C-alpha cells in the first residue's frame, strides 16, 4: 500500500459546472467516494490511487489548518514564503548524492535505490484521475497539501516503517493521522487494522498500528520542518531531536507475519 503522503488537501477535482473551486473554503467530506475507495484499497493494498481518492474525500480542511499552523511557527513564515516544491527538490539526484553517509538524505537515497520509488512518481500518481483544468496550484493551501504529500517517503525513512510491505504503510498511516489530523489517514488505518485481524488471526498488526499513532502524537510536528536542512542531519540525531521513538511493536508484528507467511492485509 505505497502511498503518500500525506494529505493532498485541496489539490483536487472541481466537478461543479460553472463554479470556480475556492481552495480557501473547507471541503465537504464525500463518504460514498471514500467508502468505495476504501473497499478497493482493502482488496488491493498496492492500489495507491485509492489512497489519494480517500484523502480527497475525507481530509476536508486539513491542509488549511496545517498551513495556518505552519505560518504560526518560528520558521514557518520563511518556508511558506519560499514555497519550495519538495517533489522537485527530492528529485534532484545531484543534490541527494551530495548528502553525506549517515544523514537522513543518505537513508532516503538508499530508500529510493532499494524501492525504485520517486517523489515525482508519487506526485504523478496523486493526480492520476484528477481533472487538470480544475486543479488550483497557485494557492498556499494547495502548496501545503503537495508539501505533505511529498514528505511521505521521508517519514518512512525517519520512522523506520518500510514502504515495501503493507504493515509499514499501515503504521505510517496511523502516524500520519496523529501528525496531520487528516481523517483519510484514520479511515485507512482503521480499516487495515480490522482487516488484519481476519487475515492474520492475530492482534500484532493492530498493536503495531496503534503504536504508530502513539508515536505520531509523541513526535515533534514534522510538517513544520525545513526538509532541505533536515535531510542533511545525521539520521539518529534527527530522530532524537524530533522525538521519534523506536518502532518496537512494529518489528514484533513483522516477525509474526514472517512466521505466518502472510501480509498485514
PDB file of C-alpha atoms in Angstrom:
ATOM      1  CA  UNK A   1       0.000   0.000   0.000  1.00  0.00           C
ATOM      2  CA  UNK A   2       2.662   2.507  -1.023  1.00  0.00           C
ATOM      3  CA  UNK A   3       1.095   5.907  -0.570  1.00  0.00           C
ATOM      4  CA  UNK A   4       1.882   9.440   0.157  1.00  0.00           C
ATOM      5  CA  UNK A   5       1.532  11.081   1.648  1.00  0.00           C
ATOM      6  CA  UNK A   6       0.314  12.548   3.019  1.00  0.00           C
ATOM      7  CA  UNK A   7      -2.658  14.884   2.761  1.00  0.00           C
ATOM      8  CA  UNK A   8      -3.109  16.280  -0.728  1.00  0.00           C
ATOM      9  CA  UNK A   9      -5.661  18.661   0.647  1.00  0.00           C
ATOM     10  CA  UNK A  10      -7.071  20.959  -1.997  1.00  0.00           C
ATOM     11  CA  UNK A  11      -5.029  19.762  -4.958  1.00  0.00           C
ATOM     12  CA  UNK A  12      -8.102  18.034  -6.350  1.00  0.00           C
ATOM     13  CA  UNK A  13     -11.038  17.819  -8.713  1.00  0.00           C
ATOM     14  CA  UNK A  14     -13.720  20.501  -9.034  1.00  0.00           C
ATOM     15  CA  UNK A  15     -16.806  18.880 -10.509  1.00  0.00           C
ATOM     16  CA  UNK A  16     -19.199  21.829 -10.125  1.00  0.00           C
ATOM     17  CA  UNK A  17     -20.097  23.123 -13.567  1.00  0.00           C
ATOM     18  CA  UNK A  18     -19.805  26.887 -13.933  1.00  0.00           C
ATOM     19  CA  UNK A  19     -18.283  27.409 -10.480  1.00  0.00           C
ATOM     20  CA  UNK A  20     -14.677  28.157  -9.637  1.00  0.00           C
ATOM     21  CA  UNK A  21     -13.158  25.995  -6.947  1.00  0.00           C
ATOM     22  CA  UNK A  22     -12.192  28.044  -3.896  1.00  0.00           C
ATOM     23  CA  UNK A  23      -9.226  26.385  -2.162  1.00  0.00           C
ATOM     24  CA  UNK A  24      -9.748  28.629   0.841  1.00  0.00           C
ATOM     25  CA  UNK A  25     -13.090  27.002   1.660  1.00  0.00           C
ATOM     26  CA  UNK A  26     -13.122  23.752   3.679  1.00  0.00           C
ATOM     27  CA  UNK A  27     -14.051  20.758   1.559  1.00  0.00           C
ATOM     28  CA  UNK A  28     -17.168  18.731   2.224  1.00  0.00           C
ATOM     29  CA  UNK A  29     -16.463  15.137   3.095  1.00  0.00           C
ATOM     30  CA  UNK A  30     -17.615  12.625   0.489  1.00  0.00           C
ATOM     31  CA  UNK A  31     -18.289   9.451   2.455  1.00  0.00           C
ATOM     32  CA  UNK A  32     -19.591   7.488  -0.530  1.00  0.00           C
ATOM     33  CA  UNK A  33     -16.443   8.039  -2.571  1.00  0.00           C
ATOM     34  CA  UNK A  34     -14.304   7.285   0.459  1.00  0.00           C
ATOM     35  CA  UNK A  35     -16.094   4.003   1.159  1.00  0.00           C
ATOM     36  CA  UNK A  36     -15.784   2.818  -2.443  1.00  0.00           C
ATOM     37  CA  UNK A  37     -12.087   3.699  -2.498  1.00  0.00           C
ATOM     38  CA  UNK A  38     -11.500   2.016   0.866  1.00  0.00           C
ATOM     39  CA  UNK A  39     -13.070  -1.214  -0.387  1.00  0.00           C
ATOM     40  CA  UNK A  40     -10.845  -1.164  -3.466  1.00  0.00           C
ATOM     41  CA  UNK A  41      -7.764  -0.434  -1.367  1.00  0.00           C
ATOM     42  CA  UNK A  42      -8.521  -3.264   1.057  1.00  0.00           C
ATOM     43  CA  UNK A  43      -8.948  -5.593  -1.935  1.00  0.00           C
ATOM     44  CA  UNK A  44      -5.612  -4.471  -3.374  1.00  0.00           C
ATOM     45  CA  UNK A  45      -3.234  -2.845  -0.918  1.00  0.00           C
ATOM     46  CA  UNK A  46      -0.949  -1.735  -3.757  1.00  0.00           C
ATOM     47  CA  UNK A  47      -3.614   0.414  -5.438  1.00  0.00           C
ATOM     48  CA  UNK A  48      -2.101   3.759  -4.428  1.00  0.00           C
ATOM     49  CA  UNK A  49      -4.587   5.787  -6.478  1.00  0.00           C
ATOM     50  CA  UNK A  50      -7.289   4.822  -3.969  1.00  0.00           C
ATOM     51  CA  UNK A  51      -5.241   6.368  -1.151  1.00  0.00           C
ATOM     52  CA  UNK A  52      -5.419   9.771  -2.808  1.00  0.00           C
ATOM     53  CA  UNK A  53      -9.134   9.380  -3.504  1.00  0.00           C
ATOM     54  CA  UNK A  54      -9.685   8.716   0.189  1.00  0.00           C
ATOM     55  CA  UNK A  55      -7.586  11.757   1.099  1.00  0.00           C
ATOM     56  CA  UNK A  56      -9.562  13.997  -1.222  1.00  0.00           C
ATOM     57  CA  UNK A  57     -12.845  12.613   0.077  1.00  0.00           C
ATOM     58  CA  UNK A  58     -12.179  12.853   3.822  1.00  0.00           C
ATOM     59  CA  UNK A  59      -9.392  15.261   4.707  1.00  0.00           C
ATOM     60  CA  UNK A  60     -11.608  18.350   4.402  1.00  0.00           C
ATOM     61  CA  UNK A  61      -9.740  21.349   5.861  1.00  0.00           C
ATOM     62  CA  UNK A  62      -6.593  19.508   6.991  1.00  0.00           C
ATOM     63  CA  UNK A  63      -4.381  21.465   4.578  1.00  0.00           C
ATOM     64  CA  UNK A  64      -5.898  24.775   5.596  1.00  0.00           C
ATOM     65  CA  UNK A  65      -5.308  24.034   9.270  1.00  0.00           C
ATOM     66  CA  UNK A  66      -1.808  22.751   8.573  1.00  0.00           C
ATOM     67  CA  UNK A  67      -0.810  25.829   6.615  1.00  0.00           C
ATOM     68  CA  UNK A  68      -2.114  28.169   9.300  1.00  0.00           C
ATOM     69  CA  UNK A  69      -0.187  26.184  11.901  1.00  0.00           C
ATOM     70  CA  UNK A  70       2.952  26.361   9.760  1.00  0.00           C
ATOM     71  CA  UNK A  71       2.992  30.127   9.408  1.00  0.00           C
ATOM     72  CA  UNK A  72       2.480  30.494  13.155  1.00  0.00           C
ATOM     73  CA  UNK A  73       5.793  28.712  13.830  1.00  0.00           C
ATOM     74  CA  UNK A  74       9.214  30.335  14.096  1.00  0.00           C
ATOM     75  CA  UNK A  75      10.436  29.204  10.667  1.00  0.00           C
ATOM     76  CA  UNK A  76       7.079  28.619   9.009  1.00  0.00           C
ATOM     77  CA  UNK A  77       6.704  32.060   7.501  1.00  0.00           C
ATOM     78  CA  UNK A  78      10.017  31.716   5.707  1.00  0.00           C
ATOM     79  CA  UNK A  79       9.153  28.243   4.421  1.00  0.00           C
ATOM     80  CA  UNK A  80       5.768  29.427   3.173  1.00  0.00           C
ATOM     81  CA  UNK A  81       7.329  32.477   1.517  1.00  0.00           C
ATOM     82  CA  UNK A  82       9.948  30.379  -0.268  1.00  0.00           C
ATOM     83  CA  UNK A  83       7.369  27.759  -1.319  1.00  0.00           C
ATOM     84  CA  UNK A  84       9.923  25.105  -2.241  1.00  0.00           C
ATOM     85  CA  UNK A  85       8.313  22.256  -4.187  1.00  0.00           C
ATOM     86  CA  UNK A  86       9.626  19.222  -2.336  1.00  0.00           C
ATOM     87  CA  UNK A  87       8.881  16.799  -5.190  1.00  0.00           C
ATOM     88  CA  UNK A  88      11.252  18.779  -7.386  1.00  0.00           C
ATOM     89  CA  UNK A  89      13.889  19.087  -4.662  1.00  0.00           C
ATOM     90  CA  UNK A  90      13.743  15.414  -3.764  1.00  0.00           C
ATOM     91  CA  UNK A  91      14.056  14.517  -7.466  1.00  0.00           C
ATOM     92  CA  UNK A  92      17.382  16.373  -7.729  1.00  0.00           C
ATOM     93  CA  UNK A  93      19.711  13.408  -7.689  1.00  0.00           C
ATOM     94  CA  UNK A  94      22.849  15.543  -7.796  1.00  0.00           C
ATOM     95  CA  UNK A  95      21.770  17.247  -4.577  1.00  0.00           C
ATOM     96  CA  UNK A  96      20.823  13.936  -2.946  1.00  0.00           C
ATOM     97  CA  UNK A  97      24.095  12.304  -3.951  1.00  0.00           C
ATOM     98  CA  UNK A  98      25.973  15.147  -2.277  1.00  0.00           C
ATOM     99  CA  UNK A  99      24.480  14.408   1.155  1.00  0.00           C
ATOM    100  CA  UNK A 100      26.947  12.577   3.440  1.00  0.00           C
ATOM    101  CA  UNK A 101      26.554   8.971   4.543  1.00  0.00           C
ATOM    102  CA  UNK A 102      24.662   8.593   7.798  1.00  0.00           C
ATOM    103  CA  UNK A 103      22.346  11.511   7.113  1.00  0.00           C
ATOM    104  CA  UNK A 104      18.587  11.451   6.643  1.00  0.00           C
ATOM    105  CA  UNK A 105      19.180  12.232   2.976  1.00  0.00           C
ATOM    106  CA  UNK A 106      21.547   9.302   2.541  1.00  0.00           C
ATOM    107  CA  UNK A 107      18.967   6.968   4.080  1.00  0.00           C
ATOM    108  CA  UNK A 108      16.315   8.430   1.772  1.00  0.00           C
ATOM    109  CA  UNK A 109      18.656   7.976  -1.199  1.00  0.00           C
ATOM    110  CA  UNK A 110      19.089   4.309  -0.258  1.00  0.00           C
ATOM    111  CA  UNK A 111      15.298   4.020   0.077  1.00  0.00           C
ATOM    112  CA  UNK A 112      14.852   5.308  -3.487  1.00  0.00           C
ATOM    113  CA  UNK A 113      17.508   2.945  -4.834  1.00  0.00           C
ATOM    114  CA  UNK A 114      16.022  -0.019  -2.982  1.00  0.00           C
ATOM    115  CA  UNK A 115      12.382   0.557  -3.899  1.00  0.00           C
ATOM    116  CA  UNK A 116      12.586   2.269  -7.275  1.00  0.00           C
ATOM    117  CA  UNK A 117      10.146   4.893  -5.967  1.00  0.00           C
ATOM    118  CA  UNK A 118      10.494   8.599  -6.689  1.00  0.00           C
ATOM    119  CA  UNK A 119       8.984  11.839  -5.438  1.00  0.00           C
ATOM    120  CA  UNK A 120       7.944  12.753  -8.960  1.00  0.00           C
ATOM    121  CA  UNK A 121       6.295   9.362  -9.437  1.00  0.00           C
ATOM    122  CA  UNK A 122       4.238   9.792  -6.296  1.00  0.00           C
ATOM    123  CA  UNK A 123       3.149  13.248  -7.450  1.00  0.00           C
ATOM    124  CA  UNK A 124       2.037  11.771 -10.777  1.00  0.00           C
ATOM    125  CA  UNK A 125       0.003   9.057  -9.033  1.00  0.00           C
ATOM    126  CA  UNK A 126      -1.710  11.651  -6.846  1.00  0.00           C
ATOM    127  CA  UNK A 127      -3.005  13.388  -9.972  1.00  0.00           C
ATOM    128  CA  UNK A 128      -3.817  10.200 -11.849  1.00  0.00           C
ATOM    129  CA  UNK A 129      -7.586  10.670 -12.001  1.00  0.00           C
ATOM    130  CA  UNK A 130      -7.878  14.423 -11.351  1.00  0.00           C
ATOM    131  CA  UNK A 131      -9.162  16.961 -13.840  1.00  0.00           C
ATOM    132  CA  UNK A 132      -6.068  19.051 -14.714  1.00  0.00           C
ATOM    133  CA  UNK A 133      -8.241  22.046 -15.625  1.00  0.00           C
ATOM    134  CA  UNK A 134      -9.753  22.084 -12.133  1.00  0.00           C
ATOM    135  CA  UNK A 135      -6.576  21.885 -10.055  1.00  0.00           C
ATOM    136  CA  UNK A 136      -5.618  25.110  -8.283  1.00  0.00           C
ATOM    137  CA  UNK A 137      -1.832  25.021  -7.983  1.00  0.00           C
ATOM    138  CA  UNK A 138      -1.110  28.629  -7.102  1.00  0.00           C
ATOM    139  CA  UNK A 139      -2.600  28.825  -3.662  1.00  0.00           C
ATOM    140  CA  UNK A 140      -0.824  28.452  -0.290  1.00  0.00           C
ATOM    141  CA  UNK A 141      -3.174  25.678   0.840  1.00  0.00           C
ATOM    142  CA  UNK A 142      -2.537  23.721  -2.357  1.00  0.00           C
ATOM    143  CA  UNK A 143       1.208  24.135  -1.903  1.00  0.00           C
ATOM    144  CA  UNK A 144       0.964  22.882   1.682  1.00  0.00           C
ATOM    145  CA  UNK A 145      -1.048  19.857   0.529  1.00  0.00           C
ATOM    146  CA  UNK A 146       1.637  18.990  -2.017  1.00  0.00           C
ATOM    147  CA  UNK A 147       4.283  19.505   0.649  1.00  0.00           C
ATOM    148  CA  UNK A 148       2.654  16.947   2.959  1.00  0.00           C
ATOM    149  CA  UNK A 149       2.257  14.502   0.082  1.00  0.00           C
ATOM    150  CA  UNK A 150       5.940  14.790  -0.761  1.00  0.00           C
ATOM    151  CA  UNK A 151       7.075  14.289   2.847  1.00  0.00           C
ATOM    152  CA  UNK A 152       5.601  10.797   2.965  1.00  0.00           C
ATOM    153  CA  UNK A 153       8.656   8.810   1.942  1.00  0.00           C
ATOM    154  CA  UNK A 154      10.904  10.913   4.190  1.00  0.00           C
ATOM    155  CA  UNK A 155       8.592   9.917   7.037  1.00  0.00           C
ATOM    156  CA  UNK A 156       9.165   6.269   6.076  1.00  0.00           C
ATOM    157  CA  UNK A 157      12.883   6.937   6.443  1.00  0.00           C
ATOM    158  CA  UNK A 158      12.568   8.760   9.757  1.00  0.00           C
ATOM    159  CA  UNK A 159      10.155   6.351  11.435  1.00  0.00           C
ATOM    160  CA  UNK A 160      11.644   3.093  10.193  1.00  0.00           C
ATOM    161  CA  UNK A 161       8.299   1.924   8.782  1.00  0.00           C
ATOM    162  CA  UNK A 162       9.269   0.386   5.467  1.00  0.00           C
ATOM    163  CA  UNK A 163       7.279   1.114   2.323  1.00  0.00           C
ATOM    164  CA  UNK A 164       7.766  -2.333   0.790  1.00  0.00           C
ATOM    165  CA  UNK A 165       5.114  -4.003   2.950  1.00  0.00           C
ATOM    166  CA  UNK A 166       1.523  -3.280   3.889  1.00  0.00           C
ATOM    167  CA  UNK A 167       2.385  -3.341   7.588  1.00  0.00           C
ATOM    168  CA  UNK A 168       4.843  -0.462   7.244  1.00  0.00           C
ATOM    169  CA  UNK A 169       2.301   1.585   5.320  1.00  0.00           C
ATOM    170  CA  UNK A 170      -0.450   0.944   7.870  1.00  0.00           C
ATOM    171  CA  UNK A 171       1.795   2.043  10.721  1.00  0.00           C
ATOM    172  CA  UNK A 172       2.847   5.178   8.859  1.00  0.00           C
ATOM    173  CA  UNK A 173      -0.803   5.911   8.044  1.00  0.00           C
ATOM    174  CA  UNK A 174      -1.565   5.886  11.766  1.00  0.00           C
ATOM    175  CA  UNK A 175       1.489   8.050  12.451  1.00  0.00           C
ATOM    176  CA  UNK A 176       0.336  10.460   9.729  1.00  0.00           C
ATOM    177  CA  UNK A 177      -3.152  10.749  11.194  1.00  0.00           C
ATOM    178  CA  UNK A 178      -1.688  11.692  14.562  1.00  0.00           C
ATOM    179  CA  UNK A 179       0.530  14.278  12.885  1.00  0.00           C
ATOM    180  CA  UNK A 180      -1.908  15.847  10.400  1.00  0.00           C
ATOM    181  CA  UNK A 181      -5.411  15.183  11.709  1.00  0.00           C
ATOM    182  CA  UNK A 182      -6.448  14.112   8.195  1.00  0.00           C
ATOM    183  CA  UNK A 183      -9.436  11.803   8.581  1.00  0.00           C
ATOM    184  CA  UNK A 184      -8.490   9.912   5.425  1.00  0.00           C
ATOM    185  CA  UNK A 185      -5.438   8.517   7.201  1.00  0.00           C
ATOM    186  CA  UNK A 186      -7.594   7.407  10.129  1.00  0.00           C
ATOM    187  CA  UNK A 187     -10.014   5.598   7.807  1.00  0.00           C
ATOM    188  CA  UNK A 188      -7.236   3.675   6.068  1.00  0.00           C
ATOM    189  CA  UNK A 189      -5.526   2.771   9.329  1.00  0.00           C
ATOM    190  CA  UNK A 190      -8.747   1.612  10.988  1.00  0.00           C
ATOM    191  CA  UNK A 191      -9.902  -0.466   8.017  1.00  0.00           C
ATOM    192  CA  UNK A 192      -6.476  -2.010   7.552  1.00  0.00           C
ATOM    193  CA  UNK A 193      -6.148  -2.884  11.228  1.00  0.00           C
ATOM    194  CA  UNK A 194      -9.600  -4.501  11.271  1.00  0.00           C
ATOM    195  CA  UNK A 195      -8.891  -6.490   8.119  1.00  0.00           C
ATOM    196  CA  UNK A 196      -5.597  -7.675   9.601  1.00  0.00           C
ATOM    197  CA  UNK A 197      -7.453  -9.386  12.442  1.00  0.00           C
ATOM    198  CA  UNK A 198      -9.183 -11.728  10.000  1.00  0.00           C
ATOM    199  CA  UNK A 199      -6.215 -12.131   7.649  1.00  0.00           C
ATOM    200  CA  UNK A 200      -3.547 -12.818  10.269  1.00  0.00           C
ATOM    201  CA  UNK A 201      -5.690 -14.288  13.107  1.00  0.00           C
ATOM    202  CA  UNK A 202      -3.523 -12.202  15.431  1.00  0.00           C
ATOM    203  CA  UNK A 203      -3.548  -8.790  17.120  1.00  0.00           C
ATOM    204  CA  UNK A 204       0.106  -7.987  16.375  1.00  0.00           C
ATOM    205  CA  UNK A 205      -0.709  -5.723  13.411  1.00  0.00           C
ATOM    206  CA  UNK A 206      -3.408  -3.869  15.348  1.00  0.00           C
ATOM    207  CA  UNK A 207      -0.960  -3.244  18.200  1.00  0.00           C
ATOM    208  CA  UNK A 208       1.690  -2.015  15.757  1.00  0.00           C
ATOM    209  CA  UNK A 209      -0.781   0.381  14.105  1.00  0.00           C
ATOM    210  CA  UNK A 210      -1.805   1.781  17.492  1.00  0.00           C
ATOM    211  CA  UNK A 211       1.880   2.193  18.334  1.00  0.00           C
ATOM    212  CA  UNK A 212       2.303   4.163  15.110  1.00  0.00           C
ATOM    213  CA  UNK A 213      -0.460   6.531  16.201  1.00  0.00           C
ATOM    214  CA  UNK A 214       1.077   6.993  19.648  1.00  0.00           C
ATOM    215  CA  UNK A 215       4.480   7.697  18.116  1.00  0.00           C
ATOM    216  CA  UNK A 216       2.935  10.268  15.805  1.00  0.00           C
ATOM    217  CA  UNK A 217       1.312  12.044  18.744  1.00  0.00           C
ATOM    218  CA  UNK A 218       4.574  11.993  20.694  1.00  0.00           C
ATOM    219  CA  UNK A 219       6.828  13.228  17.885  1.00  0.00           C
ATOM    220  CA  UNK A 220       7.519  16.836  17.030  1.00  0.00           C
ATOM    221  CA  UNK A 221       5.286  18.238  14.270  1.00  0.00           C
ATOM    222  CA  UNK A 222       7.144  17.078  11.159  1.00  0.00           C
ATOM    223  CA  UNK A 223       5.187  19.233   8.716  1.00  0.00           C
ATOM    224  CA  UNK A 224       6.889  22.298  10.156  1.00  0.00           C
ATOM    225  CA  UNK A 225      10.414  21.108   9.412  1.00  0.00           C
ATOM    226  CA  UNK A 226      12.804  22.617   6.877  1.00  0.00           C
ATOM    227  CA  UNK A 227      13.307  19.477   4.794  1.00  0.00           C
ATOM    228  CA  UNK A 228      16.342  20.694   2.922  1.00  0.00           C
ATOM    229  CA  UNK A 229      18.090  21.172   6.269  1.00  0.00           C
ATOM    230  CA  UNK A 230      16.609  18.007   7.761  1.00  0.00           C
ATOM    231  CA  UNK A 231      17.984  15.773   5.027  1.00  0.00           C
ATOM    232  CA  UNK A 232      21.492  16.999   5.847  1.00  0.00           C
ATOM    233  CA  UNK A 233      21.165  15.971   9.519  1.00  0.00           C
ATOM    234  CA  UNK A 234      22.560  12.674  10.863  1.00  0.00           C
ATOM    235  CA  UNK A 235      19.660  10.230  10.904  1.00  0.00           C
ATOM    236  CA  UNK A 236      19.979   9.141  14.533  1.00  0.00           C
ATOM    237  CA  UNK A 237      20.347  12.724  15.741  1.00  0.00           C
ATOM    238  CA  UNK A 238      17.304  13.793  13.732  1.00  0.00           C
ATOM    239  CA  UNK A 239      15.208  11.020  15.251  1.00  0.00           C
ATOM    240  CA  UNK A 240      16.239  12.101  18.739  1.00  0.00           C
ATOM    241  CA  UNK A 241      15.565  15.776  18.038  1.00  0.00           C
ATOM    242  CA  UNK A 242      12.157  15.012  16.556  1.00  0.00           C
ATOM    243  CA  UNK A 243      11.313  12.592  19.379  1.00  0.00           C
ATOM    244  CA  UNK A 244      10.604   9.690  17.020  1.00  0.00           C
ATOM    245  CA  UNK A 245      10.512   6.507  19.079  1.00  0.00           C
ATOM    246  CA  UNK A 246      11.773   3.047  18.173  1.00  0.00           C
ATOM    247  CA  UNK A 247       9.003   1.018  16.477  1.00  0.00           C
ATOM    248  CA  UNK A 248       9.180  -1.946  18.861  1.00  0.00           C
ATOM    249  CA  UNK A 249       5.704  -3.393  18.271  1.00  0.00           C
ATOM    250  CA  UNK A 250       6.096  -2.870  14.537  1.00  0.00           C
ATOM    251  CA  UNK A 251       9.153  -5.094  14.499  1.00  0.00           C
ATOM    252  CA  UNK A 252       7.362  -7.698  16.595  1.00  0.00           C
ATOM    253  CA  UNK A 253       4.494  -7.664  14.102  1.00  0.00           C
ATOM    254  CA  UNK A 254       6.978  -8.081  11.246  1.00  0.00           C
ATOM    255  CA  UNK A 255       8.290 -11.221  12.922  1.00  0.00           C
ATOM    256  CA  UNK A 256       4.755 -12.560  13.477  1.00  0.00           C
ATOM    257  CA  UNK A 257       3.816 -12.013   9.829  1.00  0.00           C
ATOM    258  CA  UNK A 258       7.047 -13.579   8.606  1.00  0.00           C
ATOM    259  CA  UNK A 259       6.432 -16.666  10.749  1.00  0.00           C
ATOM    260  CA  UNK A 260       2.890 -16.980   9.409  1.00  0.00           C
ATOM    261  CA  UNK A 261       3.905 -16.192   5.822  1.00  0.00           C
ATOM    262  CA  UNK A 262       1.164 -13.573   5.414  1.00  0.00           C
ATOM    263  CA  UNK A 263       0.796  -9.865   4.710  1.00  0.00           C
ATOM    264  CA  UNK A 264      -0.853  -7.419   7.104  1.00  0.00           C
ATOM    265  CA  UNK A 265      -3.860  -7.040   4.784  1.00  0.00           C
TER     266      UNK A 265
END
